[in-house]
Short mmCIF file of C-alpha atoms in Angstrom, two decimals:
data_model
loop_
_atom_site.label_atom_id
_atom_site.label_comp_id
_atom_site.label_asym_id
_atom_site.label_seq_id
_atom_site.Cartn_x
_atom_site.Cartn_y
_atom_site.Cartn_z
CA MET A 1 67.49 82.07 68.28
CA MET A 2 69.84 79.65 70.02
CA GLN A 3 71.05 78.65 66.56
CA VAL A 4 72.00 82.27 65.86
CA ILE A 5 73.96 82.49 69.11
CA VAL A 6 75.85 79.27 68.42
CA ASP A 7 76.67 80.31 64.86
CA GLY A 8 77.81 83.66 66.19
CA LEU A 9 80.10 82.05 68.75
CA VAL A 10 81.71 79.88 66.08
CA SER A 11 82.59 82.86 63.89
CA ALA A 12 83.57 84.89 66.97
CA SER A 13 86.17 82.21 67.76
CA TYR A 14 88.47 82.97 64.83
CA VAL A 15 88.09 86.69 65.37
CA SER A 16 88.85 86.42 69.11
CA LEU A 17 92.03 84.45 68.57
CA GLY A 18 93.17 86.96 65.98
CA VAL A 19 92.25 90.10 67.88
CA VAL A 20 94.34 89.23 70.94
CA GLY A 21 97.55 89.78 69.00
CA LEU A 22 96.16 92.90 67.36
CA SER A 23 95.25 94.36 70.73
CA LEU A 24 98.50 93.44 72.52
CA ILE A 25 100.69 94.82 69.75
CA TYR A 26 98.56 97.93 69.37
CA ASN A 27 98.87 98.73 73.05
CA ILE A 28 102.53 97.90 73.43
CA LEU A 29 103.93 99.31 70.20
CA ASN A 30 101.15 101.75 69.31
CA PHE A 31 101.02 99.97 65.98
CA ALA A 32 97.92 98.74 64.13
CA ASN A 33 99.25 95.64 62.40
CA PHE A 34 97.29 95.15 59.19
CA ALA A 35 99.12 91.88 58.59
CA GLN A 36 97.59 90.30 61.72
CA GLY A 37 94.80 88.71 59.68
CA ASP A 38 97.35 87.07 57.42
CA TYR A 39 99.01 85.44 60.44
CA LEU A 40 95.84 83.33 60.63
CA THR A 41 96.31 82.44 56.98
CA VAL A 42 99.98 81.58 57.49
CA GLY A 43 99.10 79.45 60.52
CA GLY A 44 96.36 77.62 58.66
CA TYR A 45 98.61 76.81 55.70
CA ILE A 46 101.62 75.81 57.80
CA ALA A 47 99.33 73.28 59.48
CA LEU A 48 98.37 72.12 55.99
CA ILE A 49 102.03 71.39 55.21
CA PHE A 50 102.18 69.16 58.30
CA VAL A 51 98.95 67.46 57.26
CA ILE A 52 100.37 66.80 53.80
CA LEU A 53 103.49 65.32 55.41
CA PHE A 54 101.73 63.20 58.01
CA GLY A 55 98.44 62.47 56.28
CA THR A 56 95.09 62.60 57.99
CA ALA A 57 95.07 59.09 59.33
CA GLY A 58 93.38 58.19 62.56
CA ALA A 59 90.49 60.62 62.71
CA ILE A 60 89.15 61.00 66.22
CA ALA A 61 85.58 59.74 66.62
CA GLY A 62 83.12 62.07 64.90
CA LEU A 63 85.76 64.58 63.79
CA THR A 64 87.35 64.89 60.36
CA PHE A 65 90.87 65.05 61.78
CA GLY A 66 93.11 63.17 64.17
CA TRP A 67 96.42 63.52 65.95
CA PRO A 68 98.38 64.69 62.88
CA LEU A 69 96.40 67.91 62.84
CA ILE A 70 96.97 68.41 66.55
CA VAL A 71 100.72 68.09 65.93
CA ALA A 72 100.28 70.36 62.93
CA ALA A 73 98.62 73.01 65.10
CA PHE A 74 101.62 73.06 67.46
CA GLY A 75 103.94 73.32 64.49
CA ALA A 76 101.84 76.15 63.08
CA VAL A 77 102.03 78.08 66.37
CA LEU A 78 105.82 77.80 66.54
CA LEU A 79 106.51 78.60 62.90
CA THR A 80 103.98 81.44 62.67
CA GLY A 81 105.56 82.88 65.82
CA LEU A 82 108.92 82.62 64.11
CA VAL A 83 107.59 84.38 61.01
CA ALA A 84 106.10 87.19 63.12
CA GLU A 85 109.34 87.55 65.05
CA LEU A 86 111.45 87.67 61.88
CA LEU A 87 109.11 90.24 60.33
CA ASP A 88 109.38 92.41 63.43
CA ARG A 89 113.15 92.23 63.44
CA SER A 90 113.65 92.76 59.74
CA ILE A 91 110.92 95.32 59.04
CA TYR A 92 108.88 96.81 61.88
CA GLY A 93 111.71 96.95 64.41
CA ARG A 94 113.93 98.80 61.95
CA LEU A 95 111.20 101.30 61.18
CA ARG A 96 110.54 101.85 64.89
CA ARG A 97 114.20 102.51 65.61
CA ARG A 98 114.29 104.97 62.74
CA GLY A 99 111.39 106.81 64.38
CA SER A 100 108.98 106.19 61.51
CA SER A 101 105.45 107.50 61.83
CA ARG A 102 102.44 105.33 62.61
CA ILE A 103 101.25 105.63 59.04
CA THR A 104 104.57 104.35 57.72
CA LEU A 105 104.29 101.29 59.96
CA ILE A 106 100.70 100.66 58.91
CA MET A 107 101.69 100.88 55.23
CA ALA A 108 104.59 98.51 55.86
CA SER A 109 102.21 96.04 57.48
CA PHE A 110 99.92 96.32 54.45
CA GLY A 111 102.87 95.36 52.32
CA VAL A 112 103.72 92.46 54.61
CA ALA A 113 100.10 91.31 54.42
CA LEU A 114 100.18 91.28 50.61
CA MET A 115 103.49 89.49 50.59
CA LEU A 116 102.35 86.74 52.98
CA ARG A 117 99.12 86.20 51.09
CA ASN A 118 100.88 85.92 47.75
CA ILE A 119 103.53 83.57 49.06
CA VAL A 120 100.62 81.34 50.09
CA VAL A 121 99.14 81.64 46.58
CA ILE A 122 102.49 80.73 44.98
CA PHE A 123 102.71 77.49 46.93
CA PHE A 124 99.09 76.46 47.30
CA GLY A 125 97.18 78.31 44.59
CA PRO A 126 94.12 80.52 45.04
CA GLU A 127 91.59 77.67 45.26
CA PRO A 128 90.10 76.51 48.57
CA ILE A 129 91.94 73.60 50.21
CA TYR A 130 90.75 71.34 53.02
CA TYR A 131 92.66 69.43 55.67
CA ALA A 132 90.50 66.40 54.93
CA PHE A 133 87.90 65.63 52.29
CA ALA A 134 85.34 64.21 54.61
CA ILE A 135 81.73 65.17 54.86
CA GLN A 136 80.63 65.66 58.39
CA PRO A 137 76.96 65.49 59.24
CA ALA A 138 75.77 68.13 61.66
CA LEU A 139 74.58 67.00 65.07
CA ARG A 140 71.30 68.12 66.50
CA LEU A 141 71.63 69.09 70.13
CA TRP A 142 68.53 70.58 71.72
CA GLY A 143 67.38 71.61 68.29
CA ILE A 144 70.68 73.34 67.41
CA ARG A 145 72.60 72.26 64.32
CA ILE A 146 76.33 72.11 64.96
CA THR A 147 79.11 69.93 63.56
CA PRO A 148 81.56 68.18 65.90
CA ASN A 149 84.34 70.23 64.28
CA GLU A 150 82.56 73.44 65.23
CA ILE A 151 82.26 72.23 68.81
CA VAL A 152 86.04 71.81 68.79
CA VAL A 153 86.46 75.34 67.43
CA VAL A 154 84.42 76.92 70.23
CA ALA A 155 85.84 74.69 72.98
CA VAL A 156 89.48 75.26 72.01
CA THR A 157 88.91 79.01 71.75
CA ALA A 158 87.19 79.17 75.13
CA ALA A 159 90.01 77.15 76.71
CA LEU A 160 92.66 79.41 75.18
CA VAL A 161 90.89 82.56 76.36
CA VAL A 162 90.84 81.16 79.90
CA CYS A 163 94.55 80.22 79.61
CA LEU A 164 95.33 83.71 78.33
CA HIS A 165 93.52 85.24 81.29
CA LEU A 166 95.46 83.07 83.75
CA PHE A 167 98.68 83.89 81.93
CA LEU A 168 98.07 87.64 82.06
CA THR A 169 97.01 87.70 85.71
CA ARG A 170 99.14 84.98 87.32
CA THR A 171 102.52 84.85 85.62
CA ARG A 172 105.45 87.19 85.78
CA LEU A 173 105.66 87.51 82.00
CA GLY A 174 101.91 88.11 81.72
CA LYS A 175 101.98 90.86 84.33
CA SER A 176 105.02 92.42 82.69
CA MET A 177 103.11 92.39 79.41
CA ARG A 178 100.17 94.22 80.95
CA ALA A 179 102.57 96.70 82.52
CA VAL A 180 104.33 97.37 79.21
CA SER A 181 101.01 97.74 77.40
CA GLU A 182 99.97 100.38 79.91
CA SER A 183 103.22 102.35 80.00
CA PRO A 184 106.45 101.18 78.36
CA SER A 185 108.48 103.93 80.00
CA LEU A 186 107.25 103.17 83.52
CA ALA A 187 107.83 99.47 82.83
CA ARG A 188 111.46 100.24 81.95
CA VAL A 189 111.86 102.27 85.10
CA THR A 190 110.43 99.33 87.05
CA GLY A 191 113.18 97.11 85.66
CA ILE A 192 111.24 95.25 82.98
CA ASN A 193 113.17 94.46 79.81
CA VAL A 194 110.68 95.88 77.34
CA ASP A 195 112.40 94.39 74.28
CA VAL A 196 112.02 90.87 75.66
CA VAL A 197 108.36 91.53 76.44
CA ILE A 198 107.80 92.79 72.88
CA ARG A 199 109.32 89.59 71.49
CA TRP A 200 107.02 87.43 73.61
CA THR A 201 104.04 89.55 72.65
CA TRP A 202 104.65 88.84 68.97
CA LEU A 203 105.05 85.13 69.66
CA ILE A 204 101.87 84.88 71.72
CA GLY A 205 99.77 87.14 69.48
CA SER A 206 100.79 85.37 66.29
CA GLY A 207 100.66 81.92 67.92
CA LEU A 208 97.04 82.43 68.94
CA ALA A 209 96.31 83.75 65.45
CA ALA A 210 97.84 80.58 64.00
CA ILE A 211 95.50 78.45 66.11
CA GLY A 212 92.63 80.63 64.93
CA GLY A 213 93.71 79.89 61.36
CA VAL A 214 93.89 76.15 61.97
CA LEU A 215 90.43 76.19 63.55
CA PHE A 216 89.10 78.14 60.58
CA GLY A 217 90.61 75.53 58.28
CA ILE A 218 89.03 72.72 60.27
CA ALA A 219 85.56 74.25 60.12
CA LEU A 220 85.50 76.00 56.76
CA GLY A 221 88.62 75.12 54.79
CA LEU A 222 91.52 77.33 53.75
CA GLN A 223 91.75 80.03 51.12
CA PRO A 224 94.57 82.57 50.78
CA ASN A 225 92.20 85.45 51.53
CA PHE A 226 90.46 84.16 54.62
CA GLY A 227 92.71 85.82 57.19
CA PHE A 228 92.62 89.15 55.46
CA GLU A 229 88.84 88.97 55.34
CA LEU A 230 88.82 88.49 59.12
CA LEU A 231 90.86 91.65 59.59
CA LEU A 232 87.86 93.97 59.36
CA PRO A 233 85.82 92.13 62.03
CA MET A 234 88.99 92.02 64.14
CA PHE A 235 89.44 95.79 64.01
CA ALA A 236 85.72 96.21 64.62
CA ALA A 237 85.98 93.97 67.71
CA LEU A 238 88.92 96.02 68.94
CA ILE A 239 87.08 99.31 68.57
CA VAL A 240 83.74 98.04 69.87
CA GLY A 241 85.27 96.47 72.97
CA GLY A 242 87.75 99.23 73.73
CA VAL A 243 91.21 99.50 72.27
CA THR A 244 93.05 99.56 75.59
CA ASN A 245 91.45 96.45 77.03
CA ILE A 246 92.14 92.94 75.79
CA TYR A 247 89.04 91.51 77.45
CA GLY A 248 87.04 94.23 75.77
CA ALA A 249 88.46 93.14 72.42
CA ILE A 250 87.38 89.53 73.05
CA LEU A 251 83.92 90.71 74.12
CA GLY A 252 83.87 92.81 70.97
CA ALA A 253 84.68 89.72 68.90
CA VAL A 254 81.73 87.86 70.44
CA LEU A 255 79.39 90.79 69.81
CA ILE A 256 80.53 91.16 66.19
CA GLY A 257 80.10 87.40 65.70
CA LEU A 258 76.57 87.51 67.09
CA ALA A 259 75.66 90.58 65.05
CA GLU A 260 76.95 88.88 61.91
CA SER A 261 74.94 85.72 62.47
CA LEU A 262 71.82 87.75 63.29
CA THR A 263 72.25 89.62 60.04
CA VAL A 264 72.77 86.45 58.05
CA GLN A 265 69.71 84.88 59.64
CA TYR A 266 67.22 87.74 59.54
CA PHE A 267 68.36 90.07 56.76
CA ALA A 268 70.62 88.81 54.03
CA PRO A 269 74.02 87.12 53.98
CA GLU A 270 75.36 89.86 51.68
CA TYR A 271 75.21 92.33 54.56
CA ARG A 272 77.55 90.26 56.72
CA GLN A 273 80.57 92.41 55.84
CA ALA A 274 78.64 95.59 56.56
CA VAL A 275 77.98 94.59 60.17
CA SER A 276 81.49 95.45 61.25
CA PHE A 277 81.32 98.89 59.68
CA VAL A 278 77.96 99.67 61.25
CA ALA A 279 79.15 98.49 64.66
CA VAL A 280 82.29 100.65 64.45
CA ILE A 281 80.35 103.73 63.37
CA LEU A 282 77.76 103.29 66.14
CA VAL A 283 80.36 102.79 68.84
CA LEU A 284 82.49 105.71 67.68
CA LEU A 285 79.42 107.96 67.74
CA VAL A 286 77.99 106.86 71.06
CA ARG A 287 80.90 105.62 73.13
CA PRO A 288 84.21 106.28 71.39
CA GLN A 289 86.31 104.66 74.10
CA GLY A 290 84.56 101.33 73.43
CA LEU A 291 82.28 99.32 75.68
CA VAL A 292 84.84 98.54 78.38
CA GLY A 293 87.59 100.98 77.48
CA GLU A 294 88.49 103.96 79.61
CA ARG A 295 88.59 107.46 78.30
CA PRO A 296 92.20 108.42 77.60
CA MET B 1 132.60 102.22 101.38
CA SER B 2 132.95 105.88 102.18
CA GLY B 3 132.43 107.47 98.77
CA PRO B 4 129.12 108.93 97.65
CA ASP B 5 126.16 106.68 96.86
CA LEU B 6 125.52 108.65 93.72
CA GLU B 7 127.70 111.15 91.94
CA VAL B 8 126.98 113.15 88.82
CA ARG B 9 130.02 114.75 87.18
CA ASP B 10 129.84 117.51 84.56
CA LEU B 11 126.78 116.00 82.96
CA VAL B 12 125.71 117.35 79.59
CA ALA B 13 122.45 115.93 78.26
CA GLY B 14 119.30 116.79 76.30
CA TYR B 15 116.32 115.14 74.67
CA VAL B 16 117.04 116.22 71.09
CA PRO B 17 120.43 116.59 69.41
CA ASP B 18 122.03 120.06 69.61
CA ILE B 19 119.81 121.27 72.45
CA ASP B 20 121.50 120.72 75.78
CA ILE B 21 119.23 120.99 78.80
CA LEU B 22 121.94 120.01 81.24
CA ARG B 23 125.17 121.95 80.71
CA GLY B 24 127.73 120.38 82.97
CA VAL B 25 125.86 119.74 86.20
CA SER B 26 127.62 118.05 89.12
CA ILE B 27 125.98 116.79 92.29
CA ALA B 28 126.54 114.08 94.87
CA VAL B 29 124.43 112.09 97.32
CA HIS B 30 126.26 110.61 100.30
CA PRO B 31 125.09 107.52 102.19
CA GLY B 32 122.07 108.22 104.37
CA GLU B 33 121.48 111.70 103.00
CA ILE B 34 118.33 113.37 101.75
CA VAL B 35 119.36 115.76 98.98
CA THR B 36 116.92 118.14 97.32
CA VAL B 37 117.44 119.77 93.95
CA LEU B 38 115.64 123.06 93.50
CA GLY B 39 115.46 125.50 90.68
CA PRO B 40 113.15 127.55 88.51
CA ASN B 41 111.06 125.91 85.79
CA GLY B 42 113.20 124.84 82.89
CA ALA B 43 116.39 124.69 84.95
CA GLY B 44 116.79 121.00 84.11
CA LYS B 45 115.88 119.47 87.47
CA SER B 46 113.63 116.75 86.07
CA THR B 47 115.92 116.25 83.11
CA MET B 48 118.81 115.57 85.46
CA ILE B 49 116.94 112.90 87.40
CA LYS B 50 115.71 111.34 84.13
CA ALA B 51 119.23 111.35 82.74
CA ILE B 52 120.45 109.50 85.83
CA ALA B 53 117.60 107.00 85.29
CA GLY B 54 118.80 106.43 81.73
CA LEU B 55 115.87 108.15 80.02
CA VAL B 56 117.69 111.09 78.44
CA PRO B 57 120.61 110.80 75.98
CA ILE B 58 123.85 111.81 77.67
CA ARG B 59 126.46 113.65 75.64
CA SER B 60 129.28 113.95 78.12
CA GLY B 61 130.07 113.65 81.78
CA SER B 62 129.52 110.64 83.97
CA ILE B 63 127.23 109.13 86.58
CA LEU B 64 128.74 107.00 89.32
CA HIS B 65 126.68 104.77 91.57
CA HIS B 66 128.72 103.44 94.50
CA GLY B 67 131.79 104.31 92.50
CA ARG B 68 130.64 102.25 89.52
CA ASP B 69 130.16 104.03 86.21
CA ILE B 70 126.52 103.67 85.14
CA THR B 71 126.56 106.36 82.44
CA GLY B 72 124.45 105.35 79.46
CA ARG B 73 123.24 102.06 80.91
CA ALA B 74 119.83 100.77 79.80
CA THR B 75 117.10 102.01 82.11
CA HIS B 76 115.75 98.60 83.02
CA THR B 77 119.14 97.38 84.26
CA LEU B 78 119.55 100.23 86.76
CA VAL B 79 116.94 98.98 89.23
CA GLY B 80 119.00 95.86 89.82
CA THR B 81 122.06 97.95 90.76
CA GLY B 82 120.14 99.61 93.60
CA LEU B 83 118.94 102.80 91.96
CA ALA B 84 115.17 103.33 91.99
CA TYR B 85 113.28 106.18 90.38
CA VAL B 86 109.77 107.50 90.95
CA PRO B 87 108.60 109.67 88.03
CA GLN B 88 106.49 112.75 88.68
CA VAL B 89 103.51 111.74 86.54
CA ASP B 90 102.32 108.37 85.28
CA ASN B 91 104.16 106.73 88.11
CA VAL B 92 101.72 103.87 88.77
CA PHE B 93 100.10 101.30 86.49
CA LEU B 94 96.53 102.58 86.67
CA ARG B 95 94.80 99.44 85.40
CA MET B 96 96.69 97.12 87.73
CA SER B 97 95.93 96.56 91.40
CA VAL B 98 97.97 98.07 94.21
CA ALA B 99 99.38 94.62 95.00
CA GLU B 100 100.31 94.03 91.35
CA ASN B 101 102.04 97.41 91.15
CA LEU B 102 104.20 96.47 94.10
CA GLU B 103 104.78 92.99 92.75
CA LEU B 104 106.10 94.40 89.47
CA GLY B 105 108.53 96.51 91.47
CA GLY B 106 109.74 93.34 93.16
CA PHE B 107 110.57 91.53 89.91
CA ALA B 108 114.05 93.04 90.09
CA ALA B 109 114.70 91.20 93.39
CA PRO B 110 112.28 88.27 93.62
CA ALA B 111 113.95 86.55 96.57
CA GLU B 112 113.19 89.48 98.86
CA ALA B 113 109.82 90.39 97.39
CA ALA B 114 107.53 88.85 100.00
CA ARG B 115 109.44 90.34 102.93
CA ARG B 116 109.60 93.80 101.35
CA PHE B 117 105.89 93.66 100.49
CA ASP B 118 105.11 93.21 104.18
CA GLN B 119 107.46 96.04 105.13
CA ILE B 120 105.77 98.37 102.68
CA MET B 121 102.36 97.44 104.07
CA ILE B 122 103.67 98.50 107.47
CA LEU B 123 105.18 101.71 106.09
CA PHE B 124 101.95 102.60 104.25
CA PRO B 125 99.11 101.03 106.28
CA ASP B 126 96.52 102.59 103.92
CA LEU B 127 97.76 100.43 101.06
CA ALA B 128 97.13 97.18 102.92
CA ARG B 129 93.42 97.97 102.92
CA LEU B 130 93.45 98.98 99.25
CA ARG B 131 95.71 96.26 97.90
CA HIS B 132 93.15 94.68 95.57
CA LEU B 133 91.91 97.99 94.16
CA ALA B 134 93.11 99.24 90.75
CA ALA B 135 95.67 102.00 91.25
CA GLY B 136 93.62 104.24 88.94
CA LYS B 137 90.87 104.32 91.55
CA LEU B 138 93.13 105.79 94.26
CA SER B 139 93.52 109.40 95.38
CA GLY B 140 96.64 111.37 94.45
CA GLY B 141 98.26 110.80 97.83
CA GLN B 142 97.58 107.08 97.79
CA ARG B 143 98.98 106.82 94.27
CA GLN B 144 102.16 108.55 95.37
CA MET B 145 102.49 105.93 98.11
CA VAL B 146 102.02 103.12 95.59
CA ALA B 147 104.65 104.73 93.37
CA VAL B 148 107.14 104.99 96.22
CA GLY B 149 106.24 101.48 97.37
CA ARG B 150 106.83 100.09 93.89
CA ALA B 151 110.30 101.67 93.84
CA LEU B 152 111.12 100.33 97.32
CA MET B 153 110.17 96.78 96.33
CA ALA B 154 113.42 96.50 94.36
CA GLY B 155 115.41 97.14 97.53
CA PRO B 156 117.22 100.28 96.36
CA LYS B 157 120.22 101.97 97.99
CA VAL B 158 119.29 105.28 96.40
CA LEU B 159 115.72 106.45 95.85
CA MET B 160 115.16 109.21 93.31
CA LEU B 161 111.89 111.13 93.36
CA ASP B 162 110.66 113.66 90.83
CA GLU B 163 108.45 116.16 92.66
CA PRO B 164 106.86 113.82 95.18
CA SER B 165 104.68 116.66 96.50
CA ALA B 166 103.23 117.72 93.12
CA GLY B 167 99.46 117.99 93.22
CA LEU B 168 99.17 117.02 96.89
CA SER B 169 97.48 119.04 99.63
CA PRO B 170 99.81 120.56 102.29
CA LYS B 171 98.56 117.96 104.76
CA LEU B 172 99.47 115.10 102.37
CA VAL B 173 102.83 116.67 101.57
CA GLU B 174 103.59 116.54 105.26
CA ILE B 175 102.63 112.86 105.41
CA VAL B 176 104.64 111.91 102.31
CA PHE B 177 107.72 113.78 103.54
CA ALA B 178 107.43 112.14 106.95
CA LYS B 179 107.46 108.78 105.15
CA LEU B 180 110.59 109.82 103.26
CA LEU B 181 112.31 110.45 106.61
CA GLU B 182 111.26 106.96 107.70
CA ILE B 183 112.62 105.48 104.47
CA ARG B 184 115.92 107.27 104.96
CA GLY B 185 115.93 105.88 108.49
CA SER B 186 116.07 102.39 107.00
CA GLY B 187 119.36 103.22 105.28
CA ILE B 188 118.22 104.42 101.86
CA SER B 189 119.63 107.68 100.50
CA ILE B 190 117.19 109.98 98.78
CA LEU B 191 117.62 112.38 95.87
CA MET B 192 114.57 114.48 95.07
CA VAL B 193 113.64 117.28 92.78
CA GLU B 194 111.11 119.70 94.23
CA GLN B 195 109.17 122.88 93.57
CA ASN B 196 107.99 122.96 97.14
CA ALA B 197 111.35 124.28 98.33
CA LYS B 198 110.53 125.07 101.91
CA ALA B 199 108.92 121.77 102.82
CA ALA B 200 111.56 119.78 100.95
CA LEU B 201 114.55 121.57 102.47
CA ALA B 202 113.00 121.13 105.92
CA ILE B 203 113.57 117.36 105.72
CA SER B 204 116.77 117.50 103.66
CA ASP B 205 120.40 117.39 104.71
CA ARG B 206 121.70 119.26 101.71
CA GLY B 207 120.37 120.99 98.67
CA TYR B 208 121.37 122.21 95.24
CA VAL B 209 119.86 125.03 93.23
CA LEU B 210 119.94 124.46 89.49
CA ALA B 211 119.75 127.22 86.92
CA GLU B 212 120.24 126.91 83.19
CA GLY B 213 121.43 123.36 83.44
CA GLN B 214 124.12 123.88 86.06
CA GLU B 215 124.22 123.89 89.83
CA ARG B 216 124.27 127.50 90.96
CA PHE B 217 124.24 127.01 94.73
CA ALA B 218 125.02 124.05 96.92
CA GLY B 219 125.02 123.69 100.65
CA PRO B 220 123.39 122.44 103.80
CA ALA B 221 119.59 122.64 103.65
CA ALA B 222 119.39 125.14 106.50
CA ALA B 223 121.85 127.47 104.80
CA LEU B 224 119.90 127.38 101.54
CA LEU B 225 116.68 128.10 103.41
CA ALA B 226 118.21 131.21 104.94
CA SER B 227 119.98 132.47 101.83
CA PRO B 228 118.50 135.57 100.19
CA GLU B 229 120.12 134.76 96.81
CA VAL B 230 118.45 131.36 96.73
CA GLY B 231 115.15 132.96 97.58
CA ALA B 232 115.60 135.47 94.80
CA LEU B 233 116.53 132.88 92.22
CA TYR B 234 113.90 130.45 93.23
CA LEU B 235 110.87 132.59 93.99
CA GLY B 236 111.65 135.59 91.86
CA ALA B 237 113.41 138.84 92.74
CA GLY B 238 112.71 140.43 96.09
CA SER B 239 110.98 137.58 97.85
CA ARG B 240 112.54 135.56 100.60
CA LEU B 241 112.25 131.81 100.74
CA ALA B 242 112.16 131.64 104.51
CA SER B 243 109.56 134.36 104.92
#
């Protein structure tokens, strides 16, 4: 049972880091960004470019990577943020100013998702790629199998979630972001420059997604589709937790991760993808506002 | 400076192109005044205050704040010039605490924020007790106080309120209006839009009656209260406002 929980937390990590951006952008711009999953892919592959440039020398004890990948992760955050920002300016921002409908924006983000994924395929091909070709034996801790890389995945995610919480509750920008996500018009009246907040929201949401992508690459390797395949659990996490609440979305990610690993363990791995759908249907039937969301 | 704190000249504005809600309205708020804008539903009262706050596209006319032209300026830059606005609905951040709501209001003037926070706690003693509670958990009256407190945190010269008495019990209206007198006492001019004509005029220096996007009557509050035409326009034919 402990094994199921640990496995669930590992897969919840990537989803959590992705869903933060999805939730922030959804609340601030009223826009469900279907390209959010591909920001993980972009982040993972940008880190790969750094790894190719710097090599994988100097692996830290027990891990399959060393400082070059840590540098690569920072690079991935900055460049993925830049990509997200450019996409918002060149595509989504224009559509918003033109007063386009929500469906138009969603379709545009579908297009962006396809474009990003195929750019990755052009440069890196459709085959799986790894940061390092090293086999890592799993550790046994209190009877639980876990690789050192997976410990890094969960620890980094937990640390980032704590940082995000401190950012949102203690800093001026974080509070402004919460204010804008609750009511952009009242935020304007209060003197908050909503456009600046939107820019930061893209940077933070896509930056966390990029780290999620790098962590995915560390634990499982990269493939052009992996981010897109995380999109469904991300939306499920958002709906299960409550669309209006970012902590709810992270809780949702953990629950979806646990449900997936339970399914894989006790039913059949093929049903993994179905878990998200079942969770969404159940929540929409029983508690449509999500577990911690408020009724509108 | 002896000119008005806020002056609206021949303002024409509306939410969608070709439909003007305001059709050349002109009003003024002088330093230290409480000015109430009355009028039947659809007269453009709220639209006027929103247009001043930069939330409604302006087609012609001008808005002067301390003699400076602020027509068409971005909403978020107005707070810094000393013009604060309290919307009628959705005027607090429900998921944020009372203290955070006030803090956000203070972002426009961070140097003074701590001092103003303490002043607001003195002005609204109830809020001191509730400061860590989410604003969504408060009663209507308490929310209105948070909304006004948030606006005051920026240190405005002019405070604009859209129906501060809406949805409040007569007892609470009395309390809120008494607070507005206190706020004016600290040197802040007030422009408010109200349905509750009698109570609002009772604390006002002057008033305007809007109809069809223009000011129809203007004058000292007491004169408006006594005027049969104002009563007829505002409450419907035959009834008297001061009855």
